[in-house]
């Protein structure tokens, strides 16, 4: 398959009416855009909400999301230490995602972040990866979702009913 790196809006204008576009091919998380969705997106950002709503209504039968329970206690402990060093981390959720194929289920970490630079986000991702390698099988991947500060994120659907395992502690002016 042909892989291109282009601005998404530029890509939309280049697509003919029968073309499908696969965002993040070969990755665990991606999206295949149908010609119908591409036509909607050509109309502007307002189409995103319509597409997200359609995705929510369809669901994703290919993945099963489960509460991680006590399976990742060591990982949670390591991550809490990391998050204390990053004031941008407001909340963190941990679930287990099973794609139904022959691979092991993967932990998925969803984060609610306040304003954060790309460099700081990359640094946080590296520390999360190191914590995961130290507390899990070194070859086990942790899936990261950084867009939970956006209430319209389609990732909230899979976290429905899950409580955060980390909530930033805010101290008042008196230190309490």
mmCIF file of C-alpha atoms in Angstrom:
data_model
loop_
_atom_site.group_PDB
_atom_site.id
_atom_site.type_symbol
_atom_site.label_atom_id
_atom_site.label_comp_id
_atom_site.label_asym_id
_atom_site.label_seq_id
_atom_site.Cartn_x
_atom_site.Cartn_y
_atom_site.Cartn_z
ATOM 1 C CA UNK A 1 0.000 0.000 0.000
ATOM 2 C CA UNK A 2 1.044 3.564 -0.672
ATOM 3 C CA UNK A 3 1.776 5.650 2.428
ATOM 4 C CA UNK A 4 1.847 9.446 2.312
ATOM 5 C CA UNK A 5 2.606 12.147 4.841
ATOM 6 C CA UNK A 6 0.447 15.171 3.999
ATOM 7 C CA UNK A 7 -1.681 17.788 5.702
ATOM 8 C CA UNK A 8 -5.081 16.131 6.104
ATOM 9 C CA UNK A 9 -6.941 19.023 4.453
ATOM 10 C CA UNK A 10 -4.581 18.812 1.461
ATOM 11 C CA UNK A 11 -5.149 15.088 1.271
ATOM 12 C CA UNK A 12 -8.928 15.592 1.209
ATOM 13 C CA UNK A 13 -8.690 17.838 -1.832
ATOM 14 C CA UNK A 14 -6.519 15.287 -3.658
ATOM 15 C CA UNK A 15 -8.918 12.366 -3.163
ATOM 16 C CA UNK A 16 -11.293 11.380 -5.917
ATOM 17 C CA UNK A 17 -14.864 10.385 -5.072
ATOM 18 C CA UNK A 18 -14.171 6.635 -4.820
ATOM 19 C CA UNK A 19 -11.007 6.768 -2.684
ATOM 20 C CA UNK A 20 -10.779 5.412 0.847
ATOM 21 C CA UNK A 21 -8.146 6.899 3.202
ATOM 22 C CA UNK A 22 -6.569 4.926 6.039
ATOM 23 C CA UNK A 23 -5.129 7.062 8.826
ATOM 24 C CA UNK A 24 -2.259 5.382 10.741
ATOM 25 C CA UNK A 25 -2.074 2.182 8.652
ATOM 26 C CA UNK A 26 -0.402 -0.716 10.432
ATOM 27 C CA UNK A 27 -0.914 0.857 13.862
ATOM 28 C CA UNK A 28 -3.198 -0.388 16.633
ATOM 29 C CA UNK A 29 -5.260 2.797 16.471
ATOM 30 C CA UNK A 30 -6.302 4.279 13.185
ATOM 31 C CA UNK A 31 -9.309 5.150 11.106
ATOM 32 C CA UNK A 32 -10.406 4.205 7.637
ATOM 33 C CA UNK A 33 -12.320 7.082 6.040
ATOM 34 C CA UNK A 34 -14.978 6.111 3.505
ATOM 35 C CA UNK A 35 -15.698 8.249 0.438
ATOM 36 C CA UNK A 36 -18.862 9.414 2.250
ATOM 37 C CA UNK A 37 -16.836 10.585 5.272
ATOM 38 C CA UNK A 38 -14.250 12.274 3.041
ATOM 39 C CA UNK A 39 -17.028 14.178 1.278
ATOM 40 C CA UNK A 40 -18.339 15.337 4.669
ATOM 41 C CA UNK A 41 -14.880 16.418 5.831
ATOM 42 C CA UNK A 42 -14.351 18.518 2.725
ATOM 43 C CA UNK A 43 -17.117 20.726 4.155
ATOM 44 C CA UNK A 44 -14.990 21.642 7.161
ATOM 45 C CA UNK A 45 -14.423 20.799 10.801
ATOM 46 C CA UNK A 46 -18.148 20.709 11.606
ATOM 47 C CA UNK A 47 -18.293 17.275 9.929
ATOM 48 C CA UNK A 48 -16.059 15.767 12.611
ATOM 49 C CA UNK A 49 -18.875 15.726 15.173
ATOM 50 C CA UNK A 50 -21.143 13.882 12.711
ATOM 51 C CA UNK A 51 -18.497 11.254 12.001
ATOM 52 C CA UNK A 52 -17.735 10.777 15.706
ATOM 53 C CA UNK A 53 -21.451 10.337 16.414
ATOM 54 C CA UNK A 54 -21.695 7.702 13.673
ATOM 55 C CA UNK A 55 -18.711 5.863 15.170
ATOM 56 C CA UNK A 56 -20.314 5.898 18.614
ATOM 57 C CA UNK A 57 -23.536 4.482 17.200
ATOM 58 C CA UNK A 58 -21.700 1.766 15.257
ATOM 59 C CA UNK A 59 -19.445 0.775 18.129
ATOM 60 C CA UNK A 60 -16.344 -1.289 17.416
ATOM 61 C CA UNK A 61 -17.018 -5.014 17.668
ATOM 62 C CA UNK A 62 -13.369 -5.771 16.880
ATOM 63 C CA UNK A 63 -12.192 -4.650 20.329
ATOM 64 C CA UNK A 64 -13.274 -5.643 23.798
ATOM 65 C CA UNK A 65 -12.496 -3.153 26.553
ATOM 66 C CA UNK A 66 -12.374 -4.386 30.137
ATOM 67 C CA UNK A 67 -11.755 -2.748 33.478
ATOM 68 C CA UNK A 68 -8.168 -3.659 34.297
ATOM 69 C CA UNK A 69 -9.026 -4.543 37.908
ATOM 70 C CA UNK A 70 -5.957 -5.345 39.931
ATOM 71 C CA UNK A 71 -4.043 -6.796 36.965
ATOM 72 C CA UNK A 72 -1.724 -3.804 36.584
ATOM 73 C CA UNK A 73 -1.050 -2.822 40.208
ATOM 74 C CA UNK A 74 2.713 -2.428 39.666
ATOM 75 C CA UNK A 75 2.139 -0.311 36.576
ATOM 76 C CA UNK A 76 -0.358 1.914 38.408
ATOM 77 C CA UNK A 77 2.116 2.444 41.239
ATOM 78 C CA UNK A 78 4.930 3.421 38.831
ATOM 79 C CA UNK A 79 2.669 5.700 36.832
ATOM 80 C CA UNK A 80 1.435 7.572 39.907
ATOM 81 C CA UNK A 81 5.057 8.476 40.658
ATOM 82 C CA UNK A 82 5.554 9.697 37.073
ATOM 83 C CA UNK A 83 2.339 11.726 37.129
ATOM 84 C CA UNK A 84 3.382 13.550 40.304
ATOM 85 C CA UNK A 85 6.269 15.013 38.277
ATOM 86 C CA UNK A 86 3.916 16.188 35.522
ATOM 87 C CA UNK A 87 1.493 18.846 36.747
ATOM 88 C CA UNK A 88 -0.252 18.652 33.360
ATOM 89 C CA UNK A 89 -1.710 15.214 34.190
ATOM 90 C CA UNK A 90 -5.172 15.839 35.643
ATOM 91 C CA UNK A 91 -6.583 12.285 35.549
ATOM 92 C CA UNK A 92 -5.532 8.860 34.326
ATOM 93 C CA UNK A 93 -7.611 5.815 33.376
ATOM 94 C CA UNK A 94 -6.390 2.283 32.807
ATOM 95 C CA UNK A 95 -8.316 -0.405 30.934
ATOM 96 C CA UNK A 96 -7.405 -3.584 29.117
ATOM 97 C CA UNK A 97 -8.080 -3.835 25.377
ATOM 98 C CA UNK A 98 -8.412 -7.170 23.618
ATOM 99 C CA UNK A 99 -8.507 -7.072 19.842
ATOM 100 C CA UNK A 100 -9.790 -10.642 19.624
ATOM 101 C CA UNK A 101 -6.790 -11.892 17.677
ATOM 102 C CA UNK A 102 -4.146 -14.248 19.059
ATOM 103 C CA UNK A 103 -2.111 -11.521 20.789
ATOM 104 C CA UNK A 104 -2.291 -10.748 24.475
ATOM 105 C CA UNK A 105 -4.649 -8.038 25.695
ATOM 106 C CA UNK A 106 -2.942 -4.660 26.035
ATOM 107 C CA UNK A 107 -3.238 -2.039 28.720
ATOM 108 C CA UNK A 108 -4.661 1.238 27.461
ATOM 109 C CA UNK A 109 -3.826 4.384 29.403
ATOM 110 C CA UNK A 110 -6.107 7.366 28.869
ATOM 111 C CA UNK A 111 -4.975 10.765 30.121
ATOM 112 C CA UNK A 112 -6.718 14.046 30.792
ATOM 113 C CA UNK A 113 -4.020 16.678 30.327
ATOM 114 C CA UNK A 114 -4.092 20.408 30.897
ATOM 115 C CA UNK A 115 -2.177 22.610 28.463
ATOM 116 C CA UNK A 116 0.964 20.693 27.491
ATOM 117 C CA UNK A 117 3.645 21.274 24.865
ATOM 118 C CA UNK A 118 4.441 18.566 22.330
ATOM 119 C CA UNK A 119 7.959 18.205 23.816
ATOM 120 C CA UNK A 120 6.552 17.725 27.306
ATOM 121 C CA UNK A 121 3.958 15.242 25.992
ATOM 122 C CA UNK A 122 6.712 13.274 24.248
ATOM 123 C CA UNK A 123 8.765 13.257 27.456
ATOM 124 C CA UNK A 124 5.737 12.006 29.394
ATOM 125 C CA UNK A 125 5.154 9.257 26.810
ATOM 126 C CA UNK A 126 8.779 8.130 27.167
ATOM 127 C CA UNK A 127 8.512 7.973 30.958
ATOM 128 C CA UNK A 128 5.257 6.017 30.677
ATOM 129 C CA UNK A 129 6.976 3.596 28.304
ATOM 130 C CA UNK A 130 9.921 3.139 30.713
ATOM 131 C CA UNK A 131 7.539 2.560 33.636
ATOM 132 C CA UNK A 132 5.636 -0.013 31.605
ATOM 133 C CA UNK A 133 8.823 -1.840 30.650
ATOM 134 C CA UNK A 134 9.881 -1.954 34.315
ATOM 135 C CA UNK A 135 6.546 -3.174 35.662
ATOM 136 C CA UNK A 136 5.287 -5.369 32.795
ATOM 137 C CA UNK A 137 6.846 -7.720 30.310
ATOM 138 C CA UNK A 138 9.496 -5.528 28.592
ATOM 139 C CA UNK A 139 7.946 -6.266 25.199
ATOM 140 C CA UNK A 140 4.378 -5.480 26.213
ATOM 141 C CA UNK A 141 3.061 -2.304 24.669
ATOM 142 C CA UNK A 142 0.903 0.229 26.517
ATOM 143 C CA UNK A 143 -1.548 2.056 24.269
ATOM 144 C CA UNK A 144 -1.715 5.794 25.043
ATOM 145 C CA UNK A 145 -4.663 8.127 24.572
ATOM 146 C CA UNK A 146 -3.843 11.787 25.170
ATOM 147 C CA UNK A 147 -7.073 13.452 23.992
ATOM 148 C CA UNK A 148 -9.353 12.956 27.002
ATOM 149 C CA UNK A 149 -9.289 16.679 27.876
ATOM 150 C CA UNK A 150 -11.614 17.000 24.882
ATOM 151 C CA UNK A 151 -15.085 15.968 26.047
ATOM 152 C CA UNK A 152 -15.944 15.110 22.421
ATOM 153 C CA UNK A 153 -13.127 12.546 22.163
ATOM 154 C CA UNK A 154 -14.397 9.239 20.778
ATOM 155 C CA UNK A 155 -12.168 7.485 23.323
ATOM 156 C CA UNK A 156 -14.526 8.421 26.177
ATOM 157 C CA UNK A 157 -16.918 5.767 24.871
ATOM 158 C CA UNK A 158 -14.592 2.937 25.839
ATOM 159 C CA UNK A 159 -13.964 4.429 29.284
ATOM 160 C CA UNK A 160 -17.642 4.668 30.166
ATOM 161 C CA UNK A 161 -18.192 3.541 33.752
ATOM 162 C CA UNK A 162 -14.441 3.428 34.515
ATOM 163 C CA UNK A 163 -13.143 5.514 37.407
ATOM 164 C CA UNK A 164 -9.736 7.169 37.106
ATOM 165 C CA UNK A 165 -6.959 5.490 39.076
ATOM 166 C CA UNK A 166 -5.144 8.821 39.346
ATOM 167 C CA UNK A 167 -6.601 12.252 40.100
ATOM 168 C CA UNK A 168 -4.273 15.220 40.502
ATOM 169 C CA UNK A 169 -4.199 16.440 44.079
ATOM 170 C CA UNK A 170 -4.741 20.195 44.244
ATOM 171 C CA UNK A 171 -3.595 22.068 47.306
ATOM 172 C CA UNK A 172 -5.112 25.343 48.356
ATOM 173 C CA UNK A 173 -3.282 28.508 49.375
ATOM 174 C CA UNK A 174 -2.968 27.174 52.940
ATOM 175 C CA UNK A 175 -1.174 24.035 51.668
ATOM 176 C CA UNK A 176 -4.126 21.736 52.365
#
